[in-house]
mmCIF file of C-alpha atoms in Angstrom:
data_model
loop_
_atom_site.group_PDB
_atom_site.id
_atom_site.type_symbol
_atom_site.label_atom_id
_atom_site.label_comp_id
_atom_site.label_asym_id
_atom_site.label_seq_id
_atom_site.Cartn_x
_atom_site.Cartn_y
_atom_site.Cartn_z
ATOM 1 C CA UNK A 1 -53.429 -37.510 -81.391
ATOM 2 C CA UNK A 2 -50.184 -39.108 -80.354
ATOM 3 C CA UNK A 3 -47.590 -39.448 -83.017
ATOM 4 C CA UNK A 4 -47.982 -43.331 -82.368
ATOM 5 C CA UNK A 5 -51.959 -42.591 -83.693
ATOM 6 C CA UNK A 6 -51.910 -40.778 -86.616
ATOM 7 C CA UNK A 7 -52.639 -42.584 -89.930
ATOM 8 C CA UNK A 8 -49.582 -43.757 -91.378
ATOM 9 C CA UNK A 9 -49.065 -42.170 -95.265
ATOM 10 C CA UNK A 10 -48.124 -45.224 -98.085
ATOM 11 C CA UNK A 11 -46.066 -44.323 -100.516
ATOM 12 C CA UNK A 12 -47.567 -46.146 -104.014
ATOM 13 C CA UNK A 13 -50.536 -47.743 -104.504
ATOM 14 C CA UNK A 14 -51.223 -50.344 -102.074
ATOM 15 C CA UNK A 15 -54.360 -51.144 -103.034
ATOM 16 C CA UNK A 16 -55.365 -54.493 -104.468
ATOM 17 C CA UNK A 17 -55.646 -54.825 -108.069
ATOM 18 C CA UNK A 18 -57.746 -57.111 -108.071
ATOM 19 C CA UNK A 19 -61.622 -57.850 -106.228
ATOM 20 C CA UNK A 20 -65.065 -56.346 -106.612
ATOM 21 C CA UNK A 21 -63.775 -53.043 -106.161
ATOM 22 C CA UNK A 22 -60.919 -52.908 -108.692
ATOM 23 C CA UNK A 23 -63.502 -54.625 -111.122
ATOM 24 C CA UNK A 24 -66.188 -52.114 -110.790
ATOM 25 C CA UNK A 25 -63.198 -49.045 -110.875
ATOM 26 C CA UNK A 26 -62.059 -50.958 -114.418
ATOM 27 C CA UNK A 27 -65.962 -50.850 -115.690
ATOM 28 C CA UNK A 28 -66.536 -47.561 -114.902
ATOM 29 C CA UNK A 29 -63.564 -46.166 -116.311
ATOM 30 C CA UNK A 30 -63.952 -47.845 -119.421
ATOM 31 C CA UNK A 31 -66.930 -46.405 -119.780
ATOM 32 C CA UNK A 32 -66.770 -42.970 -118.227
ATOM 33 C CA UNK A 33 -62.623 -41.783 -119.071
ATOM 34 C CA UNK A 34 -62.186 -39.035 -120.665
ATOM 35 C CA UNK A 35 -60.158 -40.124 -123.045
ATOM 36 C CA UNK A 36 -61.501 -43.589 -123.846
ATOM 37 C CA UNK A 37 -64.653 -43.589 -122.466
ATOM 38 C CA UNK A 38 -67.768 -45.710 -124.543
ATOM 39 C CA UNK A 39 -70.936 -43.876 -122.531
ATOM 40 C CA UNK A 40 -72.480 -42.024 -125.534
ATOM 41 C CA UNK A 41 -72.178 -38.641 -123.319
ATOM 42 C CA UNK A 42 -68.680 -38.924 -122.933
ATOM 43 C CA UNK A 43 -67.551 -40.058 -126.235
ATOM 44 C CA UNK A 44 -70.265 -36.701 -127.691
ATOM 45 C CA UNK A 45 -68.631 -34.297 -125.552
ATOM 46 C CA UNK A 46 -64.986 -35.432 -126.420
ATOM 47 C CA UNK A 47 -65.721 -35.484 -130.185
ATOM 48 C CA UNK A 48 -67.080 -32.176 -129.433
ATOM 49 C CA UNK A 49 -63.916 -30.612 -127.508
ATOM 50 C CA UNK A 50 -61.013 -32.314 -129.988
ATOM 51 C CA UNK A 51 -63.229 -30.213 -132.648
ATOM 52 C CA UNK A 52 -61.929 -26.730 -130.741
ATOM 53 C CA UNK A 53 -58.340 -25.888 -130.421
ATOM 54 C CA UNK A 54 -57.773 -26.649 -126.272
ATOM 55 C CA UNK A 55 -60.932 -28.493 -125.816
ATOM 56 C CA UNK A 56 -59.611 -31.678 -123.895
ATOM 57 C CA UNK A 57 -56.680 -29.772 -122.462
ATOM 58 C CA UNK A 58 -58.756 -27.115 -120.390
ATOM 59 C CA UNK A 59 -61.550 -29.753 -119.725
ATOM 60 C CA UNK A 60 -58.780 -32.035 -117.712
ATOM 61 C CA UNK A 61 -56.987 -28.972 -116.219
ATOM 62 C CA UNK A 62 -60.564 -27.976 -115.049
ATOM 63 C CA UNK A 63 -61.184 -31.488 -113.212
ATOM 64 C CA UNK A 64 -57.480 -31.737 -112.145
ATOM 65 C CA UNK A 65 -57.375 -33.164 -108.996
ATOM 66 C CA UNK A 66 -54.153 -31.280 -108.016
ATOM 67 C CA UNK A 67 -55.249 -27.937 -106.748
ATOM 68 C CA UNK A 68 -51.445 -26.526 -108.397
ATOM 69 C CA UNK A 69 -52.272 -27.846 -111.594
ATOM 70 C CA UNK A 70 -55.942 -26.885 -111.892
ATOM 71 C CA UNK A 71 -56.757 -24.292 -113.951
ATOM 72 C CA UNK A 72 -57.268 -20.480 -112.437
ATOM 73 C CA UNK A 73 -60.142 -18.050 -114.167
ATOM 74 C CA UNK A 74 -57.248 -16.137 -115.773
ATOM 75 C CA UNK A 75 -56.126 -19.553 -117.477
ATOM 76 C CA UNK A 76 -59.710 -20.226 -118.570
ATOM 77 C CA UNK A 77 -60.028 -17.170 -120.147
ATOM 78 C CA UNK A 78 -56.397 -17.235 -122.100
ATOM 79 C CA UNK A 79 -56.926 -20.524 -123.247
ATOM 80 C CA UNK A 80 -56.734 -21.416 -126.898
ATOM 81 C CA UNK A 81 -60.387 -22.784 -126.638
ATOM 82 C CA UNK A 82 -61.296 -19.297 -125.884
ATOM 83 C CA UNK A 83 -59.682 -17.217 -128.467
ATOM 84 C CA UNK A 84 -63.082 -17.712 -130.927
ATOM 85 C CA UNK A 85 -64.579 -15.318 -128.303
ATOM 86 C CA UNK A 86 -62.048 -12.496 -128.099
ATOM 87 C CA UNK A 87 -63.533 -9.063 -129.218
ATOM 88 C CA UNK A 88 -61.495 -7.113 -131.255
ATOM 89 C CA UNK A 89 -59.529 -4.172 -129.470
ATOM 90 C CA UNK A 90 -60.819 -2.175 -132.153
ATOM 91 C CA UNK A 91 -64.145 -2.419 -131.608
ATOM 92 C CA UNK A 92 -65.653 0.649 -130.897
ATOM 93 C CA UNK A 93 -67.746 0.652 -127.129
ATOM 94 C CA UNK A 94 -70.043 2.880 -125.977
ATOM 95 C CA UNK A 95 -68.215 4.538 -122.500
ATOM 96 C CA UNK A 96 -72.433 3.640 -120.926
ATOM 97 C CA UNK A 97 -71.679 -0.366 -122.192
ATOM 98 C CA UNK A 98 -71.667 -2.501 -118.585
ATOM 99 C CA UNK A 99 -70.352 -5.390 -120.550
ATOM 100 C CA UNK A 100 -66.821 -4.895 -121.680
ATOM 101 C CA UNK A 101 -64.547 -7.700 -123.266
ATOM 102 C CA UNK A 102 -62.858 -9.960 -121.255
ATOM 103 C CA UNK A 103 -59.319 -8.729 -122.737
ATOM 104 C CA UNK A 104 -59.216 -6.135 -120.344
ATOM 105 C CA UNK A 105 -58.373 -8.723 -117.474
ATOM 106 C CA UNK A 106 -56.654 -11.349 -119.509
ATOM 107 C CA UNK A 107 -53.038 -11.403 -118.964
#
């Protein structure tokens, strides 16, 4: 492509806020948001996650759309929500066990 071709980048939102469009965006994220949302699924599963320490906050790092703020494995598995399924180091572990706890790779 020439220089003269290539799709110009906006800074902002230059989208119209209002039309069809915008209206059916508004409905749906009334309904399906996270943090607000009315569909019985949604508003289950975020009464469900504010009941663990972390819920929400790993659930939205986990859908972030910006790759440098999504969460990584190792985040995943330090998270607060996660701490109800730490093993204890002093458990004692057969040296034949496949399965080993997860602390081993947790930073």
């Amino acid at each position: 492509l020439e220089p003269s071709d290539k799709p110009k980048r906006c800074r902002g939102d230059t989208r119209p806020k209002s039309g069809q469009d915008h209206e059916r965006y508004q409905a749906d994220r009334r309904k399906f948001s996270l943090d607000f949302g009315s569909d019985y699924r949604i508003a289950r599963a975020r009464e469900s996650l504010l009941l663990h320490e972390g819920g929400m906050d790993l659930l939205r790092s986990l859908v972030s759309f910006n790759p440098s703020t999504r969460a990584t494995p190792l985040d995943v598995i330090n998270s607060p929500f996660m701490k109800s399924l730490f093993e204890s180091c002093a458990s004692s572990s057969d040296e034949t066990d496949l399965v080993r706890s997860f602390l081993a790779y947790a930073t």
